[in-house]
Coordinates of C-alpha atoms in Angstrom, one line a residue:
M1 CA 95.7 105.9 44.1
E2 CA 94.2 106.8 40.7
G3 CA 96.7 109.7 40.1
F4 CA 99.5 107.3 39.3
P5 CA 99.6 106.2 35.6
P6 CA 101.0 102.6 35.2
D7 CA 104.8 102.8 35.3
R8 CA 106.0 100.2 32.8
R9 CA 109.5 100.2 34.4
L10 CA 108.1 98.5 37.5
T11 CA 107.5 94.8 38.0
L12 CA 105.7 93.2 40.9
R13 CA 106.8 89.8 42.0
V14 CA 107.4 87.4 44.9
A15 CA 110.8 87.9 46.6
T16 CA 113.3 85.1 46.9
S17 CA 116.4 84.6 49.0
C18 CA 118.4 86.0 46.0
D19 CA 116.8 89.4 46.7
L20 CA 117.8 89.6 50.3
E21 CA 120.6 92.1 50.0
D22 CA 118.4 94.4 47.8
I23 CA 115.5 94.0 50.2
A24 CA 117.8 95.1 53.0
T25 CA 118.8 98.2 51.0
V26 CA 115.1 99.1 50.5
A27 CA 114.5 98.7 54.3
Q28 CA 117.6 100.6 55.3
E29 CA 116.7 103.5 52.9
G30 CA 112.9 103.4 53.0
F31 CA 112.1 103.2 56.7
P32 CA 114.3 105.8 58.4
D33 CA 111.9 108.7 57.8
D34 CA 109.1 106.6 59.4
P35 CA 108.6 107.5 63.1
E36 CA 108.4 103.7 63.9
F37 CA 111.9 103.2 62.7
D38 CA 113.3 106.2 64.5
Y39 CA 111.5 105.2 67.7
R40 CA 113.1 101.8 67.9
F41 CA 116.4 102.3 66.2
P42 CA 117.7 105.8 67.1
H43 CA 121.4 104.8 66.8
R44 CA 121.2 103.3 63.3
L45 CA 123.3 106.1 61.8
E46 CA 126.1 105.5 64.4
Y47 CA 126.0 101.8 63.6
P48 CA 124.9 101.3 60.0
E49 CA 126.6 97.9 59.6
D50 CA 125.0 96.6 62.7
N51 CA 121.6 98.0 61.6
R52 CA 122.0 96.2 58.2
K53 CA 123.0 92.9 59.9
W54 CA 119.8 92.7 61.9
I55 CA 117.7 93.9 58.9
L56 CA 119.1 91.0 56.9
Q57 CA 118.3 88.6 59.7
E58 CA 114.7 89.9 59.9
Y59 CA 113.9 89.5 56.2
K60 CA 115.7 86.2 56.0
E61 CA 113.3 84.9 58.6
Y62 CA 110.3 86.2 56.6
L63 CA 111.6 84.5 53.4
E64 CA 112.1 81.2 55.2
Q65 CA 108.5 81.0 56.2
P66 CA 106.5 81.1 53.0
N67 CA 103.5 79.3 54.6
K68 CA 103.1 82.3 56.8
Y69 CA 104.5 85.3 55.0
A70 CA 104.3 86.7 51.5
V71 CA 107.2 88.9 50.8
M72 CA 106.4 90.9 47.7
I73 CA 108.7 93.4 46.0
I74 CA 108.6 95.9 43.1
T75 CA 111.7 95.9 40.9
A76 CA 112.6 98.6 38.5
S77 CA 114.2 98.4 35.1
D78 CA 116.0 101.7 35.8
N79 CA 117.5 100.0 38.9
D80 CA 119.0 97.0 37.1
D81 CA 115.7 95.1 37.8
K82 CA 116.5 95.1 41.5
A83 CA 114.0 95.8 44.3
I84 CA 113.0 99.4 45.0
A85 CA 110.0 98.6 47.2
L86 CA 108.9 95.9 49.6
S87 CA 105.9 94.6 51.5
V88 CA 105.5 91.8 54.1
W89 CA 102.1 90.2 54.4
D90 CA 101.1 87.8 57.1
M91 CA 98.8 85.3 55.4
S92 CA 98.2 83.3 58.6
L93 CA 98.2 85.2 61.9
A94 CA 97.4 82.0 63.7
T95 CA 100.7 80.4 62.6
A96 CA 103.5 81.3 65.1
H97 CA 106.5 83.2 63.8
Q98 CA 109.6 81.1 63.8
G99 CA 112.6 83.2 64.5
S100 CA 115.0 85.0 66.8
D101 CA 114.6 87.9 69.2
L102 CA 116.4 90.1 66.6
G103 CA 119.0 91.0 69.1
V104 CA 116.8 92.3 71.9
P105 CA 115.8 89.6 74.5
D106 CA 112.3 89.9 76.0
D107 CA 113.9 89.8 79.5
P108 CA 114.8 93.4 80.3
E109 CA 117.5 92.1 82.6
E110 CA 119.4 90.8 79.5
E111 CA 121.5 93.2 77.5
P112 CA 120.6 93.7 73.8
R113 CA 123.1 92.2 71.3
R114 CA 122.5 95.0 68.8
K115 CA 123.9 98.6 68.9
D116 CA 121.4 100.5 66.9
V117 CA 118.4 100.0 69.2
N118 CA 116.7 101.6 72.1
A119 CA 115.9 98.3 73.9
M120 CA 113.1 99.7 76.0
H121 CA 111.3 101.2 73.0
F122 CA 111.8 98.0 71.0
R123 CA 110.2 95.9 73.7
E124 CA 107.3 98.3 74.3
F125 CA 106.7 98.5 70.6
K126 CA 106.6 94.7 70.3
C127 CA 104.3 94.3 73.3
Q128 CA 101.8 97.0 72.3
M129 CA 101.7 95.9 68.6
N130 CA 100.9 92.3 69.6
K131 CA 98.2 93.5 72.0
A132 CA 96.7 95.7 69.3
L133 CA 96.4 92.7 66.9
G134 CA 94.0 91.1 69.4
T135 CA 92.2 94.3 70.4
Y136 CA 91.4 95.6 67.0
F137 CA 91.6 92.6 64.7
G138 CA 91.1 89.5 67.0
G139 CA 87.4 89.2 65.9
Y140 CA 88.5 88.6 62.3
G141 CA 90.5 85.5 63.3
E142 CA 92.0 83.8 60.2
D143 CA 89.7 85.8 58.0
Q144 CA 92.3 88.5 57.4
I145 CA 95.6 89.2 55.7
H146 CA 97.8 91.5 57.7
L147 CA 100.3 94.0 56.3
W148 CA 103.3 94.2 58.6
L149 CA 105.8 96.2 56.5
L150 CA 105.7 98.5 53.4
A151 CA 108.6 100.7 52.2
T152 CA 109.9 102.3 49.0
R153 CA 113.4 103.7 48.5
P154 CA 113.1 107.5 48.5
A155 CA 114.6 107.9 45.0
F156 CA 111.8 105.7 43.6
R157 CA 108.7 107.1 45.4
H158 CA 105.7 108.7 43.7
R159 CA 105.7 106.1 41.0
G160 CA 102.9 103.9 42.4
A161 CA 105.1 101.1 43.9
G162 CA 103.5 101.3 47.4
T163 CA 100.0 101.4 45.9
R164 CA 100.6 98.3 43.7
L165 CA 102.0 96.4 46.7
C166 CA 98.9 97.3 48.8
R167 CA 96.6 96.4 46.0
W168 CA 98.2 93.0 45.7
G169 CA 97.2 92.3 49.3
L170 CA 93.7 93.8 48.9
E171 CA 93.1 91.6 45.8
R172 CA 94.2 88.4 47.6
A173 CA 92.0 89.2 50.5
S174 CA 89.0 89.9 48.3
Q175 CA 89.5 86.6 46.4
S176 CA 89.0 84.7 49.7
S177 CA 86.5 87.1 51.3
R178 CA 89.0 88.2 54.0
Y179 CA 89.8 91.5 55.6
T180 CA 93.0 93.4 55.0
T181 CA 94.5 94.8 58.2
V182 CA 97.4 97.1 59.1
L183 CA 98.7 98.9 62.2
A184 CA 99.8 102.1 60.5
S185 CA 102.3 104.6 61.5
P186 CA 101.7 108.3 60.6
M187 CA 103.7 107.9 57.4
G188 CA 101.5 105.3 55.9
R189 CA 98.0 106.5 56.9
A190 CA 97.3 108.7 53.9
L191 CA 98.0 105.9 51.4
Y192 CA 95.8 103.4 53.3
K193 CA 93.0 106.0 53.5
E194 CA 93.1 106.6 49.8
L195 CA 92.9 102.8 49.3
R196 CA 89.7 102.9 51.4
F197 CA 91.0 101.4 54.6
T198 CA 88.8 102.5 57.5
R199 CA 90.1 103.5 61.0
C200 CA 89.4 100.9 63.7
G201 CA 91.2 102.7 66.5
L202 CA 94.2 104.7 67.6
F203 CA 96.7 103.8 70.3
T204 CA 99.9 105.2 71.8
I205 CA 103.1 103.4 72.4
R206 CA 105.1 104.9 75.3
V207 CA 107.5 103.6 77.9
D208 CA 106.3 104.5 81.4
G209 CA 107.8 107.7 82.6
E210 CA 108.9 108.9 79.2
A211 CA 107.5 111.8 77.1
E212 CA 108.5 110.3 73.8
S213 CA 105.8 108.3 72.2
L214 CA 104.5 106.8 68.9
E215 CA 101.0 106.9 67.7
I216 CA 99.6 104.0 65.7
C217 CA 96.3 103.7 63.8
A218 CA 94.6 100.3 63.4
M219 CA 93.0 100.2 59.9
A220 CA 91.1 97.6 58.0
S221 CA 89.5 97.0 54.6
F222 CA 87.0 94.5 53.3
N223 CA 86.2 94.0 49.6
G224 CA 84.8 90.5 49.7

């Protein structure tokens, strides 16, 4: 986004385990106004400690798999050089994720272990997102870098952090002549469009028999 002048207070770097608590704060503050987060975790305000516990587990798993994931953060000098924005990039979609069920067993007969979640929505979201990877991006194979997560703390938005994180992935993909892909919620589409991602398709996540739904846009960019 060319409208953002460089903000010298911001620094882009690879996250480490020492950043985990700060990353959890970014996620807890930066995602709740995204419809994806609200759809899966509608009880997060009732159970904030439980919500944070599972966020910490999720990002711990990403950080423990550097051969698969690149966890990039933006830190700010006016935030004690702590993280104010994050991104999680899947550098090898063919490599299986090693981790837990994050508190929601795949078997619907089993009770979830977390309190903040709508278990049916969580399972349907997981199922449909995995299907969409194959439907829209399967033809790219390993010739892609996939953006799973992007968030900025509200108090630090409109300073170009999200754009810088996206450009990091776009540059890495370009260097190896790969696509950059994302399954975008409504909140992120404007940014991706400005960065010249193109729409590959649109799909709806909805549990059978429910009116509530979530619309996701598959988008891709190639600058090789």
